[in-house]
mmCIF file of C-alpha atoms in Angstrom:
data_model
loop_
_atom_site.group_PDB
_atom_site.id
_atom_site.type_symbol
_atom_site.label_atom_id
_atom_site.label_comp_id
_atom_site.label_asym_id
_atom_site.label_seq_id
_atom_site.Cartn_x
_atom_site.Cartn_y
_atom_site.Cartn_z
ATOM 1 C CA UNK A 1 -4.855 -16.883 -26.667
ATOM 2 C CA UNK A 2 -1.781 -15.073 -27.899
ATOM 3 C CA UNK A 3 1.597 -16.166 -26.558
ATOM 4 C CA UNK A 4 5.036 -14.908 -27.559
ATOM 5 C CA UNK A 5 8.283 -16.599 -26.466
ATOM 6 C CA UNK A 6 11.471 -14.501 -26.626
ATOM 7 C CA UNK A 7 14.873 -16.137 -26.149
ATOM 8 C CA UNK A 8 17.547 -13.496 -25.526
ATOM 9 C CA UNK A 9 21.239 -14.087 -25.415
ATOM 10 C CA UNK A 10 24.310 -11.922 -25.357
ATOM 11 C CA UNK A 11 27.886 -13.138 -25.571
ATOM 12 C CA UNK A 12 31.108 -11.229 -25.031
ATOM 13 C CA UNK A 13 34.815 -11.980 -25.086
ATOM 14 C CA UNK A 14 35.157 -10.257 -21.695
ATOM 15 C CA UNK A 15 33.133 -10.415 -18.496
ATOM 16 C CA UNK A 16 30.673 -7.640 -17.668
ATOM 17 C CA UNK A 17 27.150 -7.018 -16.365
ATOM 18 C CA UNK A 18 24.142 -7.371 -18.692
ATOM 19 C CA UNK A 19 20.874 -5.442 -18.692
ATOM 20 C CA UNK A 20 17.578 -6.302 -20.397
ATOM 21 C CA UNK A 21 14.791 -3.697 -20.650
ATOM 22 C CA UNK A 22 11.137 -4.187 -21.553
ATOM 23 C CA UNK A 23 8.932 -1.134 -22.233
ATOM 24 C CA UNK A 24 5.161 -1.186 -21.772
ATOM 25 C CA UNK A 25 2.362 0.977 -23.099
ATOM 26 C CA UNK A 26 1.353 3.687 -20.625
ATOM 27 C CA UNK A 27 -2.206 2.277 -20.558
ATOM 28 C CA UNK A 28 -1.039 -1.054 -19.093
ATOM 29 C CA UNK A 29 -0.655 -1.469 -15.353
ATOM 30 C CA UNK A 30 1.247 -4.368 -13.860
ATOM 31 C CA UNK A 31 2.364 -5.939 -10.617
ATOM 32 C CA UNK A 32 5.973 -7.077 -10.422
ATOM 33 C CA UNK A 33 6.207 -10.474 -8.802
ATOM 34 C CA UNK A 34 9.247 -12.719 -8.548
ATOM 35 C CA UNK A 35 10.350 -13.120 -12.199
ATOM 36 C CA UNK A 36 6.884 -12.341 -13.548
ATOM 37 C CA UNK A 37 4.398 -9.571 -14.267
ATOM 38 C CA UNK A 38 0.617 -9.588 -13.918
ATOM 39 C CA UNK A 39 -0.688 -7.273 -16.682
ATOM 40 C CA UNK A 40 -3.895 -5.253 -16.179
ATOM 41 C CA UNK A 41 -5.967 -2.679 -18.024
ATOM 42 C CA UNK A 42 -8.376 -0.798 -15.716
ATOM 43 C CA UNK A 43 -8.124 -3.564 -13.058
ATOM 44 C CA UNK A 44 -8.982 -6.285 -15.594
ATOM 45 C CA UNK A 45 -6.379 -9.010 -16.161
ATOM 46 C CA UNK A 46 -5.138 -8.922 -19.748
ATOM 47 C CA UNK A 47 -2.080 -11.152 -19.483
ATOM 48 C CA UNK A 48 1.093 -12.338 -17.832
ATOM 49 C CA UNK A 49 4.830 -12.189 -18.456
ATOM 50 C CA UNK A 50 7.030 -15.005 -17.147
ATOM 51 C CA UNK A 51 10.821 -14.581 -17.038
ATOM 52 C CA UNK A 52 13.565 -17.224 -16.758
ATOM 53 C CA UNK A 53 17.280 -16.491 -16.592
ATOM 54 C CA UNK A 54 20.505 -18.446 -16.097
ATOM 55 C CA UNK A 55 22.009 -16.005 -13.561
ATOM 56 C CA UNK A 56 21.187 -13.958 -10.463
ATOM 57 C CA UNK A 57 19.423 -10.704 -11.457
ATOM 58 C CA UNK A 58 18.058 -7.493 -9.957
ATOM 59 C CA UNK A 59 14.678 -6.248 -11.222
ATOM 60 C CA UNK A 60 13.401 -2.670 -11.207
ATOM 61 C CA UNK A 61 10.447 -0.765 -12.609
ATOM 62 C CA UNK A 62 10.861 2.836 -13.690
ATOM 63 C CA UNK A 63 8.321 5.361 -14.948
ATOM 64 C CA UNK A 64 9.852 8.581 -16.184
ATOM 65 C CA UNK A 65 13.078 8.210 -14.194
ATOM 66 C CA UNK A 66 15.940 10.606 -14.871
ATOM 67 C CA UNK A 67 18.546 8.752 -12.803
ATOM 68 C CA UNK A 68 18.900 6.273 -14.350
ATOM 69 C CA UNK A 69 17.272 7.531 -17.531
ATOM 70 C CA UNK A 70 14.546 4.890 -17.974
ATOM 71 C CA UNK A 71 10.818 4.740 -18.620
ATOM 72 C CA UNK A 72 10.363 7.214 -21.473
ATOM 73 C CA UNK A 73 8.978 7.189 -25.013
ATOM 74 C CA UNK A 74 9.137 9.909 -27.632
ATOM 75 C CA UNK A 75 5.899 10.675 -29.488
ATOM 76 C CA UNK A 76 7.049 13.822 -31.220
ATOM 77 C CA UNK A 77 9.981 16.117 -31.687
ATOM 78 C CA UNK A 78 11.755 16.249 -28.307
ATOM 79 C CA UNK A 79 8.522 15.394 -26.472
ATOM 80 C CA UNK A 80 9.097 12.833 -23.710
ATOM 81 C CA UNK A 81 6.223 10.782 -22.298
ATOM 82 C CA UNK A 82 6.638 8.619 -19.221
ATOM 83 C CA UNK A 83 5.947 4.917 -19.568
ATOM 84 C CA UNK A 84 6.798 1.792 -17.598
ATOM 85 C CA UNK A 85 10.196 0.167 -18.082
ATOM 86 C CA UNK A 86 10.936 -3.243 -16.523
ATOM 87 C CA UNK A 87 14.693 -3.469 -16.124
ATOM 88 C CA UNK A 88 16.511 -6.718 -15.441
ATOM 89 C CA UNK A 89 20.226 -6.477 -14.621
ATOM 90 C CA UNK A 90 22.721 -9.195 -13.734
ATOM 91 C CA UNK A 91 24.288 -9.043 -10.278
ATOM 92 C CA UNK A 92 27.591 -10.537 -11.362
ATOM 93 C CA UNK A 93 30.105 -10.405 -14.183
ATOM 94 C CA UNK A 94 29.842 -12.994 -16.954
ATOM 95 C CA UNK A 95 30.754 -13.587 -20.584
ATOM 96 C CA UNK A 96 27.226 -14.674 -21.450
ATOM 97 C CA UNK A 97 23.630 -13.804 -20.588
ATOM 98 C CA UNK A 98 20.617 -15.885 -21.592
ATOM 99 C CA UNK A 99 16.953 -15.510 -20.743
ATOM 100 C CA UNK A 100 13.525 -16.714 -21.801
ATOM 101 C CA UNK A 101 10.553 -14.336 -21.575
ATOM 102 C CA UNK A 102 7.003 -15.573 -22.207
ATOM 103 C CA UNK A 103 4.303 -12.976 -22.938
ATOM 104 C CA UNK A 104 0.783 -14.407 -22.750
ATOM 105 C CA UNK A 105 -2.402 -12.396 -23.327
ATOM 106 C CA UNK A 106 -4.750 -14.590 -21.288
ATOM 107 C CA UNK A 107 -6.948 -14.203 -18.242
ATOM 108 C CA UNK A 108 -5.350 -17.224 -16.544
ATOM 109 C CA UNK A 109 -1.663 -17.419 -15.695
ATOM 110 C CA UNK A 110 0.120 -19.844 -18.021
ATOM 111 C CA UNK A 111 2.218 -22.666 -16.642
ATOM 112 C CA UNK A 112 5.713 -22.350 -18.102
ATOM 113 C CA UNK A 113 8.289 -25.056 -17.512
ATOM 114 C CA UNK A 114 11.905 -25.163 -18.628
ATOM 115 C CA UNK A 115 12.259 -28.939 -18.983
ATOM 116 C CA UNK A 116 16.059 -29.066 -18.985
ATOM 117 C CA UNK A 117 19.075 -27.105 -17.749
ATOM 118 C CA UNK A 118 20.799 -27.034 -21.131
ATOM 119 C CA UNK A 119 20.401 -23.520 -22.562
ATOM 120 C CA UNK A 120 22.060 -24.760 -25.760
ATOM 121 C CA UNK A 121 19.145 -27.156 -26.396
ATOM 122 C CA UNK A 122 16.165 -25.631 -24.624
ATOM 123 C CA UNK A 123 12.920 -27.518 -24.157
ATOM 124 C CA UNK A 124 10.065 -25.333 -22.878
ATOM 125 C CA UNK A 125 6.503 -26.492 -22.141
ATOM 126 C CA UNK A 126 3.732 -23.888 -21.960
ATOM 127 C CA UNK A 127 0.253 -24.784 -20.723
ATOM 128 C CA UNK A 128 -2.333 -22.059 -21.223
ATOM 129 C CA UNK A 129 -6.128 -22.179 -21.490
ATOM 130 C CA UNK A 130 -6.402 -25.957 -22.097
ATOM 131 C CA UNK A 131 -3.583 -26.054 -24.649
ATOM 132 C CA UNK A 132 -0.085 -27.454 -24.195
ATOM 133 C CA UNK A 133 2.783 -26.271 -26.398
ATOM 134 C CA UNK A 134 6.285 -27.625 -26.345
ATOM 135 C CA UNK A 135 9.074 -25.531 -27.843
ATOM 136 C CA UNK A 136 12.475 -27.013 -28.598
ATOM 137 C CA UNK A 137 15.284 -24.602 -29.491
ATOM 138 C CA UNK A 138 18.535 -26.250 -30.506
ATOM 139 C CA UNK A 139 22.009 -24.696 -30.685
ATOM 140 C CA UNK A 140 20.924 -21.489 -28.978
ATOM 141 C CA UNK A 141 24.237 -20.627 -27.331
ATOM 142 C CA UNK A 142 27.010 -18.900 -29.193
ATOM 143 C CA UNK A 143 29.886 -19.700 -26.831
ATOM 144 C CA UNK A 144 31.921 -21.410 -29.537
ATOM 145 C CA UNK A 145 31.199 -18.953 -32.344
ATOM 146 C CA UNK A 146 29.591 -15.518 -32.179
ATOM 147 C CA UNK A 147 28.361 -16.020 -35.759
ATOM 148 C CA UNK A 148 26.638 -19.367 -35.162
ATOM 149 C CA UNK A 149 22.960 -19.277 -36.190
ATOM 150 C CA UNK A 150 20.001 -20.695 -34.346
ATOM 151 C CA UNK A 151 19.581 -23.906 -36.314
ATOM 152 C CA UNK A 152 16.069 -25.113 -35.560
ATOM 153 C CA UNK A 153 12.831 -24.577 -33.729
ATOM 154 C CA UNK A 154 10.256 -27.319 -33.258
ATOM 155 C CA UNK A 155 6.871 -26.373 -31.835
ATOM 156 C CA UNK A 156 4.134 -28.871 -31.085
ATOM 157 C CA UNK A 157 0.648 -28.071 -29.880
ATOM 158 C CA UNK A 158 -2.161 -30.253 -28.625
ATOM 159 C CA UNK A 159 -5.505 -29.699 -26.944
ATOM 160 C CA UNK A 160 -5.749 -31.223 -23.481
ATOM 161 C CA UNK A 161 -8.348 -31.347 -20.784
ATOM 162 C CA UNK A 162 -7.156 -29.937 -17.482
#
């Protein structure tokens, strides 16, 4: 299996709304479920996307939309091609936005668990196709210093029978 974990964060000195956009190849179809996508290619499951966020969000899917301008790629000089855009926007003002997105190219939906409520020291467990991974991300928030670096990642993997 192929699994990618993306931890996004944005920090500002003032409060405002945040927006996260994911673009997908035009050959991929998907169903938007609550905080997740079921990815398909010609009605065959090719993967899943699981999304976790620390605030209330609104989700939309656009394909070639002009208002708002979303769901486009450019393959050549001034040539627009429509594609799917999954937009995630906060419903309230905040100084910080953090999310975890797990992309998994598997036929079975992975089980993703955020094991704690501390976004500064995340512990995430991912169970997919008889494997269990645990990801620990320490010092992931930048509330105290915008220039603070992510200091460590620890990933463990083990085979398990389910």
